[in-house]
XYZ file of C-alpha atoms in Angstrom:
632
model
C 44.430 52.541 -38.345
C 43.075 50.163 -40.995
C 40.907 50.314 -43.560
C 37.955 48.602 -41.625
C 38.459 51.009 -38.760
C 38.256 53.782 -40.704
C 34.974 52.460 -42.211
C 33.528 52.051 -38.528
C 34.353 55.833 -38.116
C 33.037 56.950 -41.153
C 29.517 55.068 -40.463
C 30.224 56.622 -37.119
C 30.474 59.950 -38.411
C 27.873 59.649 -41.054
C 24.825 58.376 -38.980
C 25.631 59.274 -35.447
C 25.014 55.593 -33.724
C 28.716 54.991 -33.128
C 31.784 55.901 -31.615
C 34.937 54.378 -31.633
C 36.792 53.078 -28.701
C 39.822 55.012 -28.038
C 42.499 51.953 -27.956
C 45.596 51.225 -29.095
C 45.340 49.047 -32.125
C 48.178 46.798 -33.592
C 48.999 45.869 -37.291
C 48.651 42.380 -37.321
C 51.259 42.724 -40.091
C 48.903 42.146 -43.183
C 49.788 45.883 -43.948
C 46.927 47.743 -46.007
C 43.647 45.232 -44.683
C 41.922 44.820 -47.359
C 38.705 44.112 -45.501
C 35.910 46.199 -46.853
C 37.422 45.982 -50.426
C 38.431 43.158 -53.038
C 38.138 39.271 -53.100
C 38.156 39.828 -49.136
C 35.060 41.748 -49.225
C 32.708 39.997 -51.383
C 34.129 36.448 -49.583
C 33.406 37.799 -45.957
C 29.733 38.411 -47.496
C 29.446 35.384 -48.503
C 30.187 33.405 -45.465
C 27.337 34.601 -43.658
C 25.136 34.777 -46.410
C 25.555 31.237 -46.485
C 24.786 30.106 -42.817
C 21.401 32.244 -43.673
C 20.703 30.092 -46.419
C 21.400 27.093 -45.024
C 19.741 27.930 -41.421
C 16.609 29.144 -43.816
C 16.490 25.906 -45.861
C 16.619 23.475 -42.706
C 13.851 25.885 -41.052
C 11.332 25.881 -43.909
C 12.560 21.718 -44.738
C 11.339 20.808 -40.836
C 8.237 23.429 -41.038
C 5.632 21.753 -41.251
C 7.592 19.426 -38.037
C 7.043 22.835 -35.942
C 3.946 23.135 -33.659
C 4.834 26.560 -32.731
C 6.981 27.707 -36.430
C 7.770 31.479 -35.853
C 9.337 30.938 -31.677
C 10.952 27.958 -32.935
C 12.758 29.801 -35.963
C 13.611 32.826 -33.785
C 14.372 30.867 -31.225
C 16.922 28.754 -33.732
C 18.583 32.436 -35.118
C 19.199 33.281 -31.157
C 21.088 30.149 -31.061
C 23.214 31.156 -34.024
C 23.486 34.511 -33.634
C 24.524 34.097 -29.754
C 27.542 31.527 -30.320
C 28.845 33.749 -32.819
C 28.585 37.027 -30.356
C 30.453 34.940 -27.978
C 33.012 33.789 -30.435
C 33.477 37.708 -31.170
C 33.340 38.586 -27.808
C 36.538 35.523 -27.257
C 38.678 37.067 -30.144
C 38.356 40.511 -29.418
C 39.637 39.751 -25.677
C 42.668 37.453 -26.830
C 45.988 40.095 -26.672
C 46.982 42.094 -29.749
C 50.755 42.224 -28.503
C 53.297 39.674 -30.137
C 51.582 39.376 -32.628
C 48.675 37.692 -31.190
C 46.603 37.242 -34.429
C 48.724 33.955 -34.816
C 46.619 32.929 -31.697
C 43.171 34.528 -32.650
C 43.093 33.818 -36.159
C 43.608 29.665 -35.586
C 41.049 30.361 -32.947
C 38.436 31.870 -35.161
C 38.364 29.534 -37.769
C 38.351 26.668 -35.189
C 35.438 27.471 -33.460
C 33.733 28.980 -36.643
C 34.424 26.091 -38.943
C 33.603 23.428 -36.141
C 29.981 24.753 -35.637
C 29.252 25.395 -39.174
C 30.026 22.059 -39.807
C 28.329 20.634 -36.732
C 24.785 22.118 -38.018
C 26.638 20.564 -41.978
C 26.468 17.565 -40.583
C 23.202 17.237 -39.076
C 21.657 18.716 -42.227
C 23.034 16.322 -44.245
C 21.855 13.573 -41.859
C 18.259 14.649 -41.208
C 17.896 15.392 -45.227
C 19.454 11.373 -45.612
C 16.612 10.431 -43.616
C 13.946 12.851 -44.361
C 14.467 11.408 -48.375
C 14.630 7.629 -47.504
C 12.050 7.162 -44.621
C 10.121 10.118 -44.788
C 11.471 10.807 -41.059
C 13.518 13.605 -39.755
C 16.689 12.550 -37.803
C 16.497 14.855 -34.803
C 19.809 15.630 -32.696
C 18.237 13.843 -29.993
C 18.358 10.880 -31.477
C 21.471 10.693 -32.896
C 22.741 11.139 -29.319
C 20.507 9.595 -27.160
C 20.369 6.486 -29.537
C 22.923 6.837 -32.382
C 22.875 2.783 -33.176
C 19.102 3.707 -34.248
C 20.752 6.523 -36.115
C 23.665 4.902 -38.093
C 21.201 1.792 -38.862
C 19.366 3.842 -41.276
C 22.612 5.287 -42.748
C 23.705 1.861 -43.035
C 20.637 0.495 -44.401
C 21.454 2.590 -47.553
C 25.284 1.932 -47.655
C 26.758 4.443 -45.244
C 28.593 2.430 -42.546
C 30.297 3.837 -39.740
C 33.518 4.009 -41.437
C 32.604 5.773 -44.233
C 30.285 8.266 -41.881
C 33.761 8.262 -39.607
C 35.920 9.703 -43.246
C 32.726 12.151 -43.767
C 32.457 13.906 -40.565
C 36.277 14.403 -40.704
C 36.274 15.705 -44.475
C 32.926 17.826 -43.417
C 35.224 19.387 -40.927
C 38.496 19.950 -43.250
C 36.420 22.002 -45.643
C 34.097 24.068 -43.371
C 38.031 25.450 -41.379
C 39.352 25.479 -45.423
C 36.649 27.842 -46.108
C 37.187 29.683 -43.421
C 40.697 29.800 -43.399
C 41.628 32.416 -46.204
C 39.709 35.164 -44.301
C 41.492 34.262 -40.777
C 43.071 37.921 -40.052
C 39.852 39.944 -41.519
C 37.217 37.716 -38.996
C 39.819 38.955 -36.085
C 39.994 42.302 -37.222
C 36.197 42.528 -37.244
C 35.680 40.964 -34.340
C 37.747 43.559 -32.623
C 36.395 46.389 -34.229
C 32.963 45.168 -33.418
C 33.682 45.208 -29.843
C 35.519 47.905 -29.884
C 32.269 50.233 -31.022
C 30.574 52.298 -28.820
C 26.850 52.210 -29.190
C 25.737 56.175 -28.309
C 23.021 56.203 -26.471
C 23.192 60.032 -25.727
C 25.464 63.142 -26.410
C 27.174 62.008 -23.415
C 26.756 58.337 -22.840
C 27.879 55.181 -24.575
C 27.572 51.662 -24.472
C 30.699 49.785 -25.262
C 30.169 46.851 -27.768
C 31.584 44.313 -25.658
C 29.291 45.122 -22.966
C 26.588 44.846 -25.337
C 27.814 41.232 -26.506
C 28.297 40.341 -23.018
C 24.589 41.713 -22.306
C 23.145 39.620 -25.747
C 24.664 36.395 -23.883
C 23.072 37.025 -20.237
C 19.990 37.914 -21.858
C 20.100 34.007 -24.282
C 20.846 32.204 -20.756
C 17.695 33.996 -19.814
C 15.526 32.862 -22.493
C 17.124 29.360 -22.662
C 15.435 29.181 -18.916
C 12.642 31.626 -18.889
C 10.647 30.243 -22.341
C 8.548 27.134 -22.103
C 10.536 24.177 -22.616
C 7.929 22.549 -25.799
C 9.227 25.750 -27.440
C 12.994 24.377 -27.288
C 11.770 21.001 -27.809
C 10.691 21.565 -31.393
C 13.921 23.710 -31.914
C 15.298 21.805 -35.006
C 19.188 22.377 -33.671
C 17.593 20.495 -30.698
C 15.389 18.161 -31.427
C 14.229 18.087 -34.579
C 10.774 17.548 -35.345
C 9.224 16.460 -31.767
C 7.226 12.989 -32.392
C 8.876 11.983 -35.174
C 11.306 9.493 -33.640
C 9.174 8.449 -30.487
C 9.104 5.391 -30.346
C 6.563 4.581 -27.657
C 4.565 6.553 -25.689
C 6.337 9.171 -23.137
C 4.003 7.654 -19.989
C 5.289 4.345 -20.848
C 9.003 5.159 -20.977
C 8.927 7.014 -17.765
C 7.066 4.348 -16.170
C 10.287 2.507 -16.460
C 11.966 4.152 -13.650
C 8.995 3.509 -11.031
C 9.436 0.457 -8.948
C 7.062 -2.158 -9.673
C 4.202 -3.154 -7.893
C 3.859 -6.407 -5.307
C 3.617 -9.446 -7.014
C 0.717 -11.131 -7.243
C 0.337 -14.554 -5.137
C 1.762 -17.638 -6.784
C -0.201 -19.986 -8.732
C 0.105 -23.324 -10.135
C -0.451 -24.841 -13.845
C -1.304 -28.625 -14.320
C 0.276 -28.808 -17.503
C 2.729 -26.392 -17.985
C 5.242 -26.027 -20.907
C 8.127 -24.530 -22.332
C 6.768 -20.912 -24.077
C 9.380 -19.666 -26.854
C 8.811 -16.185 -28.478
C 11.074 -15.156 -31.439
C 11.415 -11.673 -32.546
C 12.867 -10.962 -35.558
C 13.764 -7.264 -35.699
C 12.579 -5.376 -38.895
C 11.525 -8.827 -40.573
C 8.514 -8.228 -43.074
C 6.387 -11.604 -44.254
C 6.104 -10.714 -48.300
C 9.731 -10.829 -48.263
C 9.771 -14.700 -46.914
C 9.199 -17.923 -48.936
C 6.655 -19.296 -46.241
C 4.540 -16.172 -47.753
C 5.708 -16.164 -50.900
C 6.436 -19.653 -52.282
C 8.512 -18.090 -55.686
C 10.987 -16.876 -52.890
C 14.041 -19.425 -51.625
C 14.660 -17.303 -48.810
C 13.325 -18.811 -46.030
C 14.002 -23.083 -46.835
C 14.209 -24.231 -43.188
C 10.974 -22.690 -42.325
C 9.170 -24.029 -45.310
C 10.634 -27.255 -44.587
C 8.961 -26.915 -41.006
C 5.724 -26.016 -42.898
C 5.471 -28.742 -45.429
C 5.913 -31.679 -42.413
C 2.881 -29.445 -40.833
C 5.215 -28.439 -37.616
C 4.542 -24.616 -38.840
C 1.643 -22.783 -38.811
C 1.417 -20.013 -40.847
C -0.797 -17.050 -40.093
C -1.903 -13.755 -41.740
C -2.353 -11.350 -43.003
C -0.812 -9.907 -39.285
C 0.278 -5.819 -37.781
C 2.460 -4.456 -35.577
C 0.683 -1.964 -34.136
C 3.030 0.887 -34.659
C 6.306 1.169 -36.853
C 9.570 1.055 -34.183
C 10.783 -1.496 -31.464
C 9.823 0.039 -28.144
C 5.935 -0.139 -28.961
C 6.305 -3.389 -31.132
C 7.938 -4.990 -28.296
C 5.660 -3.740 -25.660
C 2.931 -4.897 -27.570
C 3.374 -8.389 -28.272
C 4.565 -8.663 -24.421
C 1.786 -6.981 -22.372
C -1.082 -7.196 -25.101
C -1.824 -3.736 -25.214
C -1.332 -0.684 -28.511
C -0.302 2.694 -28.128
C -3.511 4.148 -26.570
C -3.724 1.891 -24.610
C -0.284 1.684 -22.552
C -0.656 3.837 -19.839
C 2.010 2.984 -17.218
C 3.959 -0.344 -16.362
C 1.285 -2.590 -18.131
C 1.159 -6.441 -16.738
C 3.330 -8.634 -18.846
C 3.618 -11.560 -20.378
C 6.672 -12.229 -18.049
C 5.152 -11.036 -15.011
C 1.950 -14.014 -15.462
C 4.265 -16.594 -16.089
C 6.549 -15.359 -13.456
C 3.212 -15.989 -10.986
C 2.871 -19.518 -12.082
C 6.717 -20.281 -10.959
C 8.308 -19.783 -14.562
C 11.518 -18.744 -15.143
C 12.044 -16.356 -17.695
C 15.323 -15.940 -20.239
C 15.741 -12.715 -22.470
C 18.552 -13.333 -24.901
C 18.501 -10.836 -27.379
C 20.966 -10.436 -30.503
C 21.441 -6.483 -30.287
C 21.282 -4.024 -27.169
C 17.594 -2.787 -25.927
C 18.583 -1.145 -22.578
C 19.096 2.370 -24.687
C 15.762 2.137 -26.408
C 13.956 4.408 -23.151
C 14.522 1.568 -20.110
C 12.504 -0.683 -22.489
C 14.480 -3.575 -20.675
C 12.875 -2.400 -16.829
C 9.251 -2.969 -18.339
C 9.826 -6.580 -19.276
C 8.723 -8.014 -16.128
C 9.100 -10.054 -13.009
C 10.950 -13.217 -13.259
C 13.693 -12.795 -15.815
C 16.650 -15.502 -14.436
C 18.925 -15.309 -17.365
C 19.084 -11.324 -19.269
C 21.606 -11.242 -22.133
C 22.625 -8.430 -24.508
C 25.489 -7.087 -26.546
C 27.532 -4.293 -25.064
C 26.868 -0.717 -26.246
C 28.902 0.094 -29.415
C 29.145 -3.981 -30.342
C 27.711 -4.216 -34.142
C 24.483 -6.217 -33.441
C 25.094 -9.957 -33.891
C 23.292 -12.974 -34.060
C 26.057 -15.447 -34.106
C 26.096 -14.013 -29.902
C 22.615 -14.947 -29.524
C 23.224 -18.445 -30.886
C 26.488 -18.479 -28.767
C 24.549 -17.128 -25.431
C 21.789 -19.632 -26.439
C 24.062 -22.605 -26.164
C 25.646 -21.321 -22.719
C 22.463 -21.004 -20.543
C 20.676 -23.710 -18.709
C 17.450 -24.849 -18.210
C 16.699 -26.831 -14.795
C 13.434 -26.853 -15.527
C 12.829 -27.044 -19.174
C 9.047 -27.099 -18.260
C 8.432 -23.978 -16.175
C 10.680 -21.426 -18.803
C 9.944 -18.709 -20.709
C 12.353 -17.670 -23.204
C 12.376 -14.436 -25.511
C 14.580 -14.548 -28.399
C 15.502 -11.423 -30.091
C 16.592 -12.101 -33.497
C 18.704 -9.318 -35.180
C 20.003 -9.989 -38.560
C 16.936 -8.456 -40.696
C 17.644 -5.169 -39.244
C 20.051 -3.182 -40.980
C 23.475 -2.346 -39.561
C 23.603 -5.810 -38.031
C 25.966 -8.206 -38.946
C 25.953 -10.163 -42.183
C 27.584 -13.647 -42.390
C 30.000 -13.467 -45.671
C 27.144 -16.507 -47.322
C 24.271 -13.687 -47.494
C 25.616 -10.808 -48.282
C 25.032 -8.928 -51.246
C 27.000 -6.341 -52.922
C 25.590 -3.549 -54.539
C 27.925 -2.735 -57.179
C 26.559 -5.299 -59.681
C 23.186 -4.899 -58.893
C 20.876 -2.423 -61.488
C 19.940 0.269 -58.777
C 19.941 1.150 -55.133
C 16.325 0.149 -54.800
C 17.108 -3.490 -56.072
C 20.368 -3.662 -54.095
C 18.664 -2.769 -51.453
C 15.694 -5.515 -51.575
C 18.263 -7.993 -52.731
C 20.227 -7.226 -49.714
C 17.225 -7.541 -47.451
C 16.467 -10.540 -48.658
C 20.215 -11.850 -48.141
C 19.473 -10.875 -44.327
C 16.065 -12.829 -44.946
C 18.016 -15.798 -45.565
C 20.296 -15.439 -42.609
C 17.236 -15.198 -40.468
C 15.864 -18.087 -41.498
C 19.525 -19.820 -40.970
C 19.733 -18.700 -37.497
C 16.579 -19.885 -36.648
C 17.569 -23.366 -37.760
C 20.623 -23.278 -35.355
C 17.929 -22.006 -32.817
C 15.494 -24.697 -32.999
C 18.828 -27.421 -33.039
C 19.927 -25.996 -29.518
C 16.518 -25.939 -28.129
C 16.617 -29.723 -29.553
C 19.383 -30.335 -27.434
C 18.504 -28.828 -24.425
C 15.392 -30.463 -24.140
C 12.968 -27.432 -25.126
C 11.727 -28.106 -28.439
C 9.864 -31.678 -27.716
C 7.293 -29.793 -26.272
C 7.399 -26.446 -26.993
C 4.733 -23.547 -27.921
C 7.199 -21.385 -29.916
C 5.789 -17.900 -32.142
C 8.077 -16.397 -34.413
C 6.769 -13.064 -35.309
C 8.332 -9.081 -35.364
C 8.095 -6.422 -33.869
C 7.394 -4.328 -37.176
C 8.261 -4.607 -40.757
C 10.360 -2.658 -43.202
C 10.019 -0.449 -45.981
C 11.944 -1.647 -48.873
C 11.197 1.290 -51.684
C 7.478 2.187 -51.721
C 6.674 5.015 -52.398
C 10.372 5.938 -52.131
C 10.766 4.895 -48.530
C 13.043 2.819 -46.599
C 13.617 1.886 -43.153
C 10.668 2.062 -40.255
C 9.530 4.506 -37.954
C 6.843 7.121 -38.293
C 3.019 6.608 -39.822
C 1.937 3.641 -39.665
C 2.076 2.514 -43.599
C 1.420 -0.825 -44.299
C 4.898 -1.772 -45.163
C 6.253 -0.959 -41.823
C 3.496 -2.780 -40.149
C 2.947 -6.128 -41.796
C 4.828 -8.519 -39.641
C 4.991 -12.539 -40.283
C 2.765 -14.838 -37.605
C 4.302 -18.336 -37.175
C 3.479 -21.070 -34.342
C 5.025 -23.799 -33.666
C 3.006 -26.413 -31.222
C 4.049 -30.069 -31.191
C 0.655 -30.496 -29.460
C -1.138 -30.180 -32.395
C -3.668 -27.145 -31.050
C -6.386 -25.328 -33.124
C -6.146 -22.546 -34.498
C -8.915 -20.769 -36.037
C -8.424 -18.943 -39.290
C -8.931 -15.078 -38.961
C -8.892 -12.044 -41.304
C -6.637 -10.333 -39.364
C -4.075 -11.014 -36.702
C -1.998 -8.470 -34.298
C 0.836 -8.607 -32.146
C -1.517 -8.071 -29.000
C -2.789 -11.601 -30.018
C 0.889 -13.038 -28.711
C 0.198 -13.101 -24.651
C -2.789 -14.027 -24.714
C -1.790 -17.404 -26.969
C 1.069 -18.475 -24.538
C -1.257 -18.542 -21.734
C -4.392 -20.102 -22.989
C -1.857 -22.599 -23.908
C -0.823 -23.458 -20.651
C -4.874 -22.852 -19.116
C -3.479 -19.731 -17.219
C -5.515 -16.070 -16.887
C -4.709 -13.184 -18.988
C -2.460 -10.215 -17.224
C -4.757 -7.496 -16.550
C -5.852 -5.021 -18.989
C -5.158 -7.468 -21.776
C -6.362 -6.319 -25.111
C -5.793 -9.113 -27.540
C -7.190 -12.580 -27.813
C -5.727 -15.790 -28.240
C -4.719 -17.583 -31.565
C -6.799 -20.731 -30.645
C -10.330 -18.682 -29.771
C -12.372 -17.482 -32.973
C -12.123 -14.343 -33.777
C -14.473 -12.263 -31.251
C -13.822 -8.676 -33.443
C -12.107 -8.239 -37.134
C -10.267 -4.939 -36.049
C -6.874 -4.451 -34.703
C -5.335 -1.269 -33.344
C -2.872 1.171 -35.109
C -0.976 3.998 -33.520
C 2.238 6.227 -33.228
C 2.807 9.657 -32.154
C 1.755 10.904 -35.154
C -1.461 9.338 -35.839
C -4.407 6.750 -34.347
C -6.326 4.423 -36.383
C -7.332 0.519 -37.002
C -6.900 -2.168 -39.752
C -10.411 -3.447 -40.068
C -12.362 -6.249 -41.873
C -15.769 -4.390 -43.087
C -18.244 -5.156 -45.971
C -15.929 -7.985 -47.003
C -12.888 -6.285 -47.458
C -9.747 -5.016 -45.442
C -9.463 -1.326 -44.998
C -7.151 1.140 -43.247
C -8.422 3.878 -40.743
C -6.123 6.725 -39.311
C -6.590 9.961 -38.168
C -3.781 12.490 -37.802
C -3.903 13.298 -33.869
C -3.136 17.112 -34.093
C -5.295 18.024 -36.772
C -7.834 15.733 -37.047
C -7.239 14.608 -40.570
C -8.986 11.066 -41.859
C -7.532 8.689 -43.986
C -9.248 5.503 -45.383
C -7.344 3.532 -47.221
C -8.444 -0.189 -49.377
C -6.099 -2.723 -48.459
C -7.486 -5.595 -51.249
C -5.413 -5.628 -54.661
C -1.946 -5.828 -55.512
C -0.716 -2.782 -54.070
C 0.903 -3.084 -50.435
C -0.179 -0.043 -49.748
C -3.796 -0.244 -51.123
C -6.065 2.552 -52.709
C -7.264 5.107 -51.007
C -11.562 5.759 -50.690
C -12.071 8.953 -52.145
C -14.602 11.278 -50.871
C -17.769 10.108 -51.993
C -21.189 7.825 -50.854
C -18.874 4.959 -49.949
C -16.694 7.171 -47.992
C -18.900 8.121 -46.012
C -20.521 4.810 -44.655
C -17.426 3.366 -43.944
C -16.633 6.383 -41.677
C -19.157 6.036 -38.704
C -17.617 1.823 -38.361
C -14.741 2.412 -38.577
C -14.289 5.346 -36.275
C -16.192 2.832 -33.873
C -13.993 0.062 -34.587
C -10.890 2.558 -33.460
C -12.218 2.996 -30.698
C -13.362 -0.279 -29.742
C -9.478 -1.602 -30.199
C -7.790 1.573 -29.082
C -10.030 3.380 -26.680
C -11.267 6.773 -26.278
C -8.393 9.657 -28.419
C -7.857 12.697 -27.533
C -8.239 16.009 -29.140
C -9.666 16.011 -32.887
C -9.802 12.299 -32.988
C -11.785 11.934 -30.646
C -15.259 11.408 -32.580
């Protein structure tokens, strides 16, 4: 009998709870187990006491995440505590004879190690992305959309090599430190099971039976408790909200078929309509905006003959693609969605136009944002899931379609190179290593991808040139949101909607020579609604935005994201910032005049509270009715 055996009688002995299993135990040859004493002892304490610490620290990092904190933690220690009964339960059940530890040990660390350094991993991940964008990384994302993921790894130097040499040294230290107590985590795994739990002078429980009985009972929880509690289970999910990147009704809309089409119509001077999406693409960060910047020469080249319009200050109305998209292409903000809105695509698709979607990365894993595009779509290019996003294929895919009827098409252009992760032509990039500090190398490498941007769009506008397109063309370059770059120690986009994420560049391109009214304040939903007053054809249904050639009818535009509602609003002669938190109600105002991108915020006060009462009006004039706390 061994040491730890005789330790489980003794506590059996002492306090009555426990018997031991009458069985036929076999040295693993490790002589005199030194389990309950020496290095062994304090090490095996250890191990545990350090999954504790680390499940406590990634509980009380994502607490404030939690809408229901105390079920999700428990709910979290089940998790743990029932993979490591069944790895128990596996050990104790794999043969003693032949020496079978050779088989059990290797087993035990395997299965140990690998988990520890699964939930390792994901730590280190969501605290990489809960330090640079104030987001959590949830494990739903980083499977349901892990370009997304490794875009904000790579956007501060982690590329998928480097991640690839992580996960793989991650794993070679979690089975390392596992690996010197191999024989002792069999051993106690067997003696574990092999306890009897006394539940009367004459009855008792076997241990495995009461593993076996832990399990059955998980499966029933995992089915019997309300799926939001598992939802905002951190080894899950993550922080519920945090990553959504439109709203749910929307996304499910996607699978519904979509309605009948409306009855044809006809234009009497129709056009070719070009929009340009850059991804991620911010307008301080361009020379067109900033005239000290060389970043963007072909489009101030366009501006100085007076081809380019340039507009501003202009939003996204929320902070990731899905939504940005969605808004500039059926005219409506997060509140506003509900399901399947009319499109941009679908009008022109009822006045015979033939629409083109050539995009530079992949869109069909962002939720089925590709099936709410619209009727009409002749031509649908992407890059294949895994490809590293590239605009060199959108030029390439660009050159290879046709265009029988250069007047009746519709073509949406989604730029990629501002968005980290893409691909960087050797001329722009930037290395960091002899740059001062990650926060300039970063900038300095945005604006590298800047300056691709602007390059691509120069071999864009030559192909349209030679296809026929350009002569006449109404084309608006815009984004679908913008990028932190530092403030406030942020980077990336996604989450509250903070100015830097939000500002988005407003360009228009019209041979024609059309008006267009200065405004304080432009928004994506402004984008249908321009293409079709420019061809004298009616607005899709529900539209919410107005067109770039009518005078501004309302100086508000709508904010929103899962986390919070709210408006960018011109009021007493000055831009200002509303949002209100949607669960608890919480108002912000913030002063969007002066230097700071971010703007000051109106502290409690007089002038506080008269900008209130507007402002909440305002939201709701853009956004519509909220629900919950937001709703005054």
């Amino acid at each position: 009998m061994t040491e730890a055996a005789a330790t489980w009688d003794a506590v059996a002995m002492q306090r009555g709870w426990f018997v031991r299993e009458n069985a036929s135990h076999v040295d693993t040859g490790a002589g005199d187990n030194p389990l309950v004493r020496g290095w062994r002892k304090a090490y095996l304490l250890f191990l545990p006491a350090l999954l504790a610490v680390q499940t406590l620290a990634r509980i009380l990092l994502h607490r404030p995440s939690f809408r229901e904190t105390w079920v999700s933690s428990a709910l979290h220690f089940a998790i743990i505590l029932a993979y490591l009964v069944f790895v128990a339960l596996l050990v104790s059940r794999l043969p003693r004879r032949w020496r079978g530890w050779h088989i059990a040990a290797p087993v035990a660390v395997l299965l140990l190690g690998t988990a520890h350094a699964v939930m390792t991993a994901f730590d280190i991940t969501q605290f990489v992305t809960q330090y640079y964008a104030g987001l959590t990384a949830p494990v739903w994302l980083i499977v349901t959309d892990p370009e997304l993921a490794l875009s904000l790894l790579e956007s501060v130097d982690i590329g998928a090599a480097s991640l690839v040499v992580a996960l793989i040294v991650i794993l070679a230290l979690h089975l390392l430190l596992y690996a010197p107590v191999a024989r002792q985590l069999v051993e106690l795994a067997r003696e574990a099971m092999s306890l009897r739990i006394r539940l009367s002078a004459e009855a008792a429980v076997p241990g495995a039976w009461m593993a076996a009985g832990y399990l059955v009972l998980f499966l029933a929880l995992v089915v019997m408790v309300p799926r939001k509690y598992w939802n905002s289970e951190i080894f899950h999910q993550g922080a519920p909200g945090e990553f959504r990147m439109a709203p749910l009704s929307l996304i499910l809309s996607a699978a519904e078929p979509p309605g009948p089409a409306p009855a044809p119509r006809t234009l009497a001077k129709p056009r070719p309509l070009i929009l340009i999406v850059v991804d991620a693409l911010r307008p301080d960060r361009m020379g067109v905006y900033d005239l000290s910047l060389k970043t963007t020469p072909f489009l101030a080249r366009l501006q100085q003959d007076g081809a380019l319009k340039v507009l501003g200050p202009a939003y996204a109305t929320c902070t990731f693609s899905a939504c940005g998209i969605m808004s500039i292409l059926a005219s409506q903000s997060w509140d506003t969605f509900g399901k399947r809105p009319p499109t941009l695509l679908d009008a022109l698709a009822r006045y015979s136009y033939r629409n083109y979607v050539i995009l530079g990365g992949r869109h069909s894993n962002f939720g089925r944002l590709t099936q709410l595009y619209g009727r009409g779509i002749v031509r649908f290019s992407e890059q294949p899931a895994g490809a590293t996003p590239n605009d060199d294929q959108l030029v390439e895919a660009l050159k290879a379609t046709d265009f029988p009827d250069p007047t009746h098409s519709f073509l949406y252009l989604h730029v990629i190179s501002a968005h980290a992760a893409s691909f960087v032509r050797p001329r722009f990039r930037v290395s960091s290593a002899t740059l001062p500090s990650s926060a300039t190398a970063f900038v300095r490498q945005y604006d590298g991808r800047v300056a691709q941007v602007d390059q691509v769009l120069s071999e864009i506008f030559a192909v349209l040139r030679d296809k026929g397109l350009l002569a006449d063309a109404l084309i608006v370059i815009t984004a679908d949101h913008g990028e932190r770059l530092g403030e406030k120690g942020l980077y990336f986009h996604g989450g509250r909607p903070d100015v830097a994420a939000t500002s988005i560049p407003l360009l228009v391109y019209d041979p024609r020579g059309g008006v267009y009214p200065g405004a304080p304040l432009y928004s994506q939903i402004d984008i249908a609604p321009t293409f079709l007053r420019a061809v004298n054809g009616e607005f899709g249904a529900g539209w919410h935005g107005q067109p770039l050639q009518a005078p501004a009818a309302i100086a508000a535009i709508p904010l929103g994201t899962a986390e919070t509602t709210g408006t960018i609003a011109f009021l007493q002669g000055g831009r200002f910032k509303y949002l209100c938190e949607r669960e608890s109600g919480d108002e912000q105002v913030l002063r969007l005049d002066g230097r700071s991108l971010e703007g000051s915020p109106v502290p409690p006060g007089p002038e506080r509270r008269a900008l209130l009462p507007p402002l909440r009006a305002l939201r709701r004039t853009v956004s519509g009715p909220a629900e919950g706390p937001c709703r005054r």
